CSV table of C-alpha atoms in Angstrom, one decimal:
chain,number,residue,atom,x,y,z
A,829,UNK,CA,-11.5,22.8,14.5
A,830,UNK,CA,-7.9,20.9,15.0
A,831,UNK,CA,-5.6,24.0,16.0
A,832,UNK,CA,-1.6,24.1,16.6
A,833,UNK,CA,-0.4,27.0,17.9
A,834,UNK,CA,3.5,27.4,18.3
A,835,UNK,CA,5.5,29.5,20.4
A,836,UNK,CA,8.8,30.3,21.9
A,837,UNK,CA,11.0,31.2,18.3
A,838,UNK,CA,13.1,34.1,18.5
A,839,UNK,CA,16.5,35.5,17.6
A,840,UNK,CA,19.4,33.0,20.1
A,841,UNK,CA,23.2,33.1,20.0
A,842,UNK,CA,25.3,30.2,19.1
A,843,UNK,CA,25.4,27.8,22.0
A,844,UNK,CA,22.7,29.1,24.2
A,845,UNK,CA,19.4,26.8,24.8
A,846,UNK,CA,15.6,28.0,23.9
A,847,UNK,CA,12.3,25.8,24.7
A,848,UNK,CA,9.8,25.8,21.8
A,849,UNK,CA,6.3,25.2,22.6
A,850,UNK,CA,2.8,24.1,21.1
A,851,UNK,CA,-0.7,24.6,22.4
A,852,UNK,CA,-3.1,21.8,20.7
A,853,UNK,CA,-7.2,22.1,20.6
A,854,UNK,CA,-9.9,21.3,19.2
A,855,UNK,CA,-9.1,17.3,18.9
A,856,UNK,CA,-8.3,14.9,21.9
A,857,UNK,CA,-4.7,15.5,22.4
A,858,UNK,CA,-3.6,12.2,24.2
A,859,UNK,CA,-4.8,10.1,21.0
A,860,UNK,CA,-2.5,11.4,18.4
A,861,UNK,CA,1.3,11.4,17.7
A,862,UNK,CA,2.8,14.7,17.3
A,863,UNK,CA,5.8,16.0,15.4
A,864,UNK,CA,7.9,19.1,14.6
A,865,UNK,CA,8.9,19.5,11.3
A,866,UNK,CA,11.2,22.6,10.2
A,867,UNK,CA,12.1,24.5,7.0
A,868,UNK,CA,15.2,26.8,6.7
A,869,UNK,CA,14.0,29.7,4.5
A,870,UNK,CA,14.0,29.1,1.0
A,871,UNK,CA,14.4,25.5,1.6
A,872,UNK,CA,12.7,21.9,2.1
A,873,UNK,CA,11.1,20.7,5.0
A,874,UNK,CA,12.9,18.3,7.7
A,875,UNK,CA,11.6,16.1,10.2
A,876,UNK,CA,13.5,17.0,13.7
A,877,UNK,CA,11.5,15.0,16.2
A,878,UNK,CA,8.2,13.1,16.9
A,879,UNK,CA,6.8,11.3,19.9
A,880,UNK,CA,3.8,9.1,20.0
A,881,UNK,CA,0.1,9.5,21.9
A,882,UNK,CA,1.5,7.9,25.5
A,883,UNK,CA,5.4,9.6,25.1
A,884,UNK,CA,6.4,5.5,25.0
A,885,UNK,CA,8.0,5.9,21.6
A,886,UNK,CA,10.5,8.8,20.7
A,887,UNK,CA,12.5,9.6,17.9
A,888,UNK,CA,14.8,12.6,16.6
A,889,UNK,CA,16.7,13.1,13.3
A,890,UNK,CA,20.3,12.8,13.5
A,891,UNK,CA,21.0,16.3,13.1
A,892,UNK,CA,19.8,17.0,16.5
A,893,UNK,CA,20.1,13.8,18.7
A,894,UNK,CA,21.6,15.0,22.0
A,895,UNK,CA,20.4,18.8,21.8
A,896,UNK,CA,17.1,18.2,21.3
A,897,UNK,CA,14.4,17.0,23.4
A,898,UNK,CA,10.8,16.5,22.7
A,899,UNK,CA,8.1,16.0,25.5
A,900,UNK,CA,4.4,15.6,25.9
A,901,UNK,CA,1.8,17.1,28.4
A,902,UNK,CA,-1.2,15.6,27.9
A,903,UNK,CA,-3.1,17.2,30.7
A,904,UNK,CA,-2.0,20.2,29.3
A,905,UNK,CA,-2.3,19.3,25.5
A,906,UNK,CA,0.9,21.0,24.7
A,907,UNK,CA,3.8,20.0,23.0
A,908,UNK,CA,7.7,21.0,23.7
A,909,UNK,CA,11.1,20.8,22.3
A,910,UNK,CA,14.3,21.7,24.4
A,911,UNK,CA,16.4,22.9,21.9
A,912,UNK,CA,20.3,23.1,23.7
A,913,UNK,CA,23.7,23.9,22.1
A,914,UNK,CA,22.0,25.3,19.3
A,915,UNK,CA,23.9,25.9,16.0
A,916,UNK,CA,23.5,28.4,12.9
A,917,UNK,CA,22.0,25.5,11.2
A,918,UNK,CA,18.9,25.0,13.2
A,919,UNK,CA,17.5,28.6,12.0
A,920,UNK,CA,14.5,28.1,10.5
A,921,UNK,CA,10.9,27.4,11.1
A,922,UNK,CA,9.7,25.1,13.0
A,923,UNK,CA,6.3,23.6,12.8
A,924,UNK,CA,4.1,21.3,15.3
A,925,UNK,CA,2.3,18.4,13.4
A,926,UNK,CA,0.0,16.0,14.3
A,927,UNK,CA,0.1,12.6,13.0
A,928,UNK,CA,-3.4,10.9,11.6
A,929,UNK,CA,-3.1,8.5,15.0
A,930,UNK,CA,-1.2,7.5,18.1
A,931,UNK,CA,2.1,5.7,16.5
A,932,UNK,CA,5.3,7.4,15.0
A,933,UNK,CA,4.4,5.9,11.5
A,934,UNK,CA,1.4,8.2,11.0
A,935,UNK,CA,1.8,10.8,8.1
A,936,UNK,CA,1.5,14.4,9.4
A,937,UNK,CA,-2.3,15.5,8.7
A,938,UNK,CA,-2.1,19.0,10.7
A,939,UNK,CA,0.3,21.5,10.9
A,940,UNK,CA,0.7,24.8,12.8
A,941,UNK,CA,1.8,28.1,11.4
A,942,UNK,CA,5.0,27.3,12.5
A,943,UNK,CA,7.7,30.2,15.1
A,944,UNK,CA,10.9,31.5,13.6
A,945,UNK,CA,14.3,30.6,14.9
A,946,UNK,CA,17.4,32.2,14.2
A,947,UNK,CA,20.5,31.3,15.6
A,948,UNK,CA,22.9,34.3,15.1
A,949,UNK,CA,26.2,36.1,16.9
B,1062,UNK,CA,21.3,17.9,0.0
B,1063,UNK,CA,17.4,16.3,1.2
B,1064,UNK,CA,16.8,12.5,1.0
B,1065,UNK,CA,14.0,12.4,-1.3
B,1066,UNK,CA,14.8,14.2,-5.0
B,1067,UNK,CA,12.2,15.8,-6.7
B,1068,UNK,CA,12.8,18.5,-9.3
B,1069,UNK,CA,13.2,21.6,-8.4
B,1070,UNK,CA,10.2,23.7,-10.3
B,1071,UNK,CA,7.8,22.4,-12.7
B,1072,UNK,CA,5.1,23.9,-14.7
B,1073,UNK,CA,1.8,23.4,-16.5
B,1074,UNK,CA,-0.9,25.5,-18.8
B,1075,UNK,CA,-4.7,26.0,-17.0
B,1076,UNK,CA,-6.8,22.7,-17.7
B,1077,UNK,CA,-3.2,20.6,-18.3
B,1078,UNK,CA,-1.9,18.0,-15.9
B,1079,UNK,CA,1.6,17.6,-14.5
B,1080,UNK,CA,3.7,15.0,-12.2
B,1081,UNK,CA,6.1,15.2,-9.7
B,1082,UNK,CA,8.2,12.5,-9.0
B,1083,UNK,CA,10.2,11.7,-5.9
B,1084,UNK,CA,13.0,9.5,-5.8
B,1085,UNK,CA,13.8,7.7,-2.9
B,1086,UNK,CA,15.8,4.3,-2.2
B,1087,UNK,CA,15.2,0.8,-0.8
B,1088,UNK,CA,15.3,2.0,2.8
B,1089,UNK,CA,12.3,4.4,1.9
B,1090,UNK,CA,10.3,4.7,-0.8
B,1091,UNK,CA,10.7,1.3,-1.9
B,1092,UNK,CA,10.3,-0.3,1.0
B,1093,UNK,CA,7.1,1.4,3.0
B,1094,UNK,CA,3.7,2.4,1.5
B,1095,UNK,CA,3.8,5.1,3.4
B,1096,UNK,CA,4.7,8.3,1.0
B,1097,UNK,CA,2.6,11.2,1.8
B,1098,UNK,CA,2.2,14.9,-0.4
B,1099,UNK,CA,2.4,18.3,1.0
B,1100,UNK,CA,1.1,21.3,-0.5
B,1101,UNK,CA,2.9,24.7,0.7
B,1102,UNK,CA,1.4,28.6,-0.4
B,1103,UNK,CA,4.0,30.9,0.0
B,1104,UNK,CA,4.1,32.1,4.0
B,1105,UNK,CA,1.6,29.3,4.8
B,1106,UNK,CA,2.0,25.7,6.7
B,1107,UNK,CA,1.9,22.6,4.7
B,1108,UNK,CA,-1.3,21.2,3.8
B,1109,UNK,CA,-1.5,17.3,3.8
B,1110,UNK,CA,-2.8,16.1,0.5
B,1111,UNK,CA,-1.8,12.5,-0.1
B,1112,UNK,CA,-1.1,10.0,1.9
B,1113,UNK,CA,-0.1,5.9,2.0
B,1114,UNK,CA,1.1,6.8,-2.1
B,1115,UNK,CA,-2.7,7.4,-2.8
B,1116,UNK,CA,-5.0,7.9,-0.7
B,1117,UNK,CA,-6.7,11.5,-0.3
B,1118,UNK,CA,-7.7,13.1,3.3
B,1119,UNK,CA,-11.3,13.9,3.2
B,1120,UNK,CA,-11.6,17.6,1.8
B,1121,UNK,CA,-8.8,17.1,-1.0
B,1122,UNK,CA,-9.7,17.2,-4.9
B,1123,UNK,CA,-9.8,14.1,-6.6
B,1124,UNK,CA,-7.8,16.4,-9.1
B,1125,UNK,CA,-4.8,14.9,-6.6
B,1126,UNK,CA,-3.8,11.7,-7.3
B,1127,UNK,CA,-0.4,9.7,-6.0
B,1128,UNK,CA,1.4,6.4,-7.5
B,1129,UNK,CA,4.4,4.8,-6.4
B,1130,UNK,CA,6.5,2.5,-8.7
B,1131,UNK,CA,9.7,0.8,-7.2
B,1132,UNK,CA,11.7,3.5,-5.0
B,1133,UNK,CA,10.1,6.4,-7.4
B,1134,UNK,CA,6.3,8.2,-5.8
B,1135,UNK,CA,4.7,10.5,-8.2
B,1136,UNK,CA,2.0,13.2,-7.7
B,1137,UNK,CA,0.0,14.2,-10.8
B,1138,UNK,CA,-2.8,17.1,-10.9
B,1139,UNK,CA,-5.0,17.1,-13.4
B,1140,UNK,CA,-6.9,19.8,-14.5
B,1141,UNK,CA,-4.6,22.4,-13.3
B,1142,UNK,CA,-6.2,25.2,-11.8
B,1143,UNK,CA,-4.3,28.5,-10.9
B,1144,UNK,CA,-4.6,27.9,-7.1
B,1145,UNK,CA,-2.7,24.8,-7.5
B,1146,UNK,CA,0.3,27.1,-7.6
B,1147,UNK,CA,2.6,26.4,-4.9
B,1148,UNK,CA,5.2,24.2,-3.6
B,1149,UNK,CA,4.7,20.5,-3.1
B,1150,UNK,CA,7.0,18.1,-1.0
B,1151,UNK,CA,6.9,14.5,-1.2
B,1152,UNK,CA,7.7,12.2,1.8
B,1153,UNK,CA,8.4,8.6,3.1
B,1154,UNK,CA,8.3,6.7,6.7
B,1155,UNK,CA,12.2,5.7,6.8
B,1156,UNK,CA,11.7,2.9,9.7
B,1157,UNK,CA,12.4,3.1,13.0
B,1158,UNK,CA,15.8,3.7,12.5
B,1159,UNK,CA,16.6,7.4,12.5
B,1160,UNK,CA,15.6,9.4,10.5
B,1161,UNK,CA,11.8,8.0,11.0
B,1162,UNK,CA,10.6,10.4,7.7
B,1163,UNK,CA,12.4,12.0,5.4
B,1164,UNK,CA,11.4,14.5,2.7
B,1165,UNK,CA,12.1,15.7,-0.7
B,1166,UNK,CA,13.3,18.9,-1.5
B,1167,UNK,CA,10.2,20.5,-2.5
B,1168,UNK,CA,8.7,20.8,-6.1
B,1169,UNK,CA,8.1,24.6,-7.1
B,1170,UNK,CA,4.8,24.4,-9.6
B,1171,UNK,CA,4.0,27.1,-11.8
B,1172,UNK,CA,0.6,27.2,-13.7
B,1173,UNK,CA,0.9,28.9,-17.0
């Protein structure tokens, strides 16, 4: 059974830095793209980041391009996003998704139950 | 304001079907075969339920069904059943130009 297990929300102050994770199991890790994906409550879902099977292709939504960073440990199959300089606007919850293969262009056919950031004073 | 539109609630008697559209442009929708359908219960992760405008992961209903007509995706549900309530979000591969994906703003459905 695929599983996605997030970690590492919480409540942050403007400006500070906090390092989301995701365990992965129950699939081979290294074969599959994975994403996050987050939702401000009450709202629509937004792609942040996603990085393919071998970390050789990277991408992030403009919106957090230069604060964000997402990495890869296969050995370890766990997934990560820095999250620097963070602003009101990134509360929300984030979710880890795997894509249906290895490349960036894969839809998002798992999903965890996503970990709750709020950014507040 | 999300890249995709869909409307923001739609609704639909037991046995009746319904469709959700999603607008997108030329840079999106129109140009990749690659819109994919979320279903979301309230407090729960998304559920993949269409993908490539049409196609259905193993598991999903064939009550699901996805279309795609110039820069406009639609997902109809026949038959609706009251555990079909929920939200559904529509999205698109944008190219490898950021954003990669965009989404729509999500469609609340409310069976009657």
């Amino acid at each position: 059974e695929v599983q996605l297990v997030e970690s590492g929300g919480g409540l942050v102050q403007p400006g500070r830095s906090l390092r989301l994770s995701c365990a992965a199991s129950g699939f081979t890790f290294d074969d599959y793209a994975m994403h996050w994906v987050r939702q401000a409550p009450g709202k629509g879902l937004e792609w942040v980041s996603g990085i393919s099977w071998n970390s050789d292709s990277i991408a992030y939504a403009d919106s957090v391009k230069g604060r964000f960073t997402i990495s890869r440990d296969n050995a370890k199959t766990s997934l990560y996003l820095q999250m620097n300089s963070l602003r009101t606007e990134d509360t929300a919850f984030y979710y880890c998704a795997r894509g249906t293969k290895g490349e960036l262009i894969r839809p998002f056919e798992y999903w965890g139950q996503g970990t709750l950031l709020t950014v507040s004073s | 304001q999300s890249a995709l539109t869909q409307p923001a609630s739609v609704s639909g008697s037991l046995g009746q079907s319904i469709t959700i559209s999603c607008t997108g442009t030329s840079s999106d929708v129109g140009n990749y075969n690659l819109v994919s359908w979320y279903q979301q219960h309230p407090g729960k992760a998304p559920k993949f339920m269409i993908f490539e405008v049409s196609k259905r992961p193993s598991g999903v209903s064939n009550r699901f069904s996805g279309s795609k007509s110039g820069n406009t995706a639609s997902l109809t549900i026949s038959g609706l059943q009251a555990e079909d309530e929920a939200d559904y979000h529509c999205c698109s591969y944008a190219g490898s130009s950021t954003p990669n994906w965009v989404f729509g703003g999500g469609t609340k459905l409310t069976v009657l």
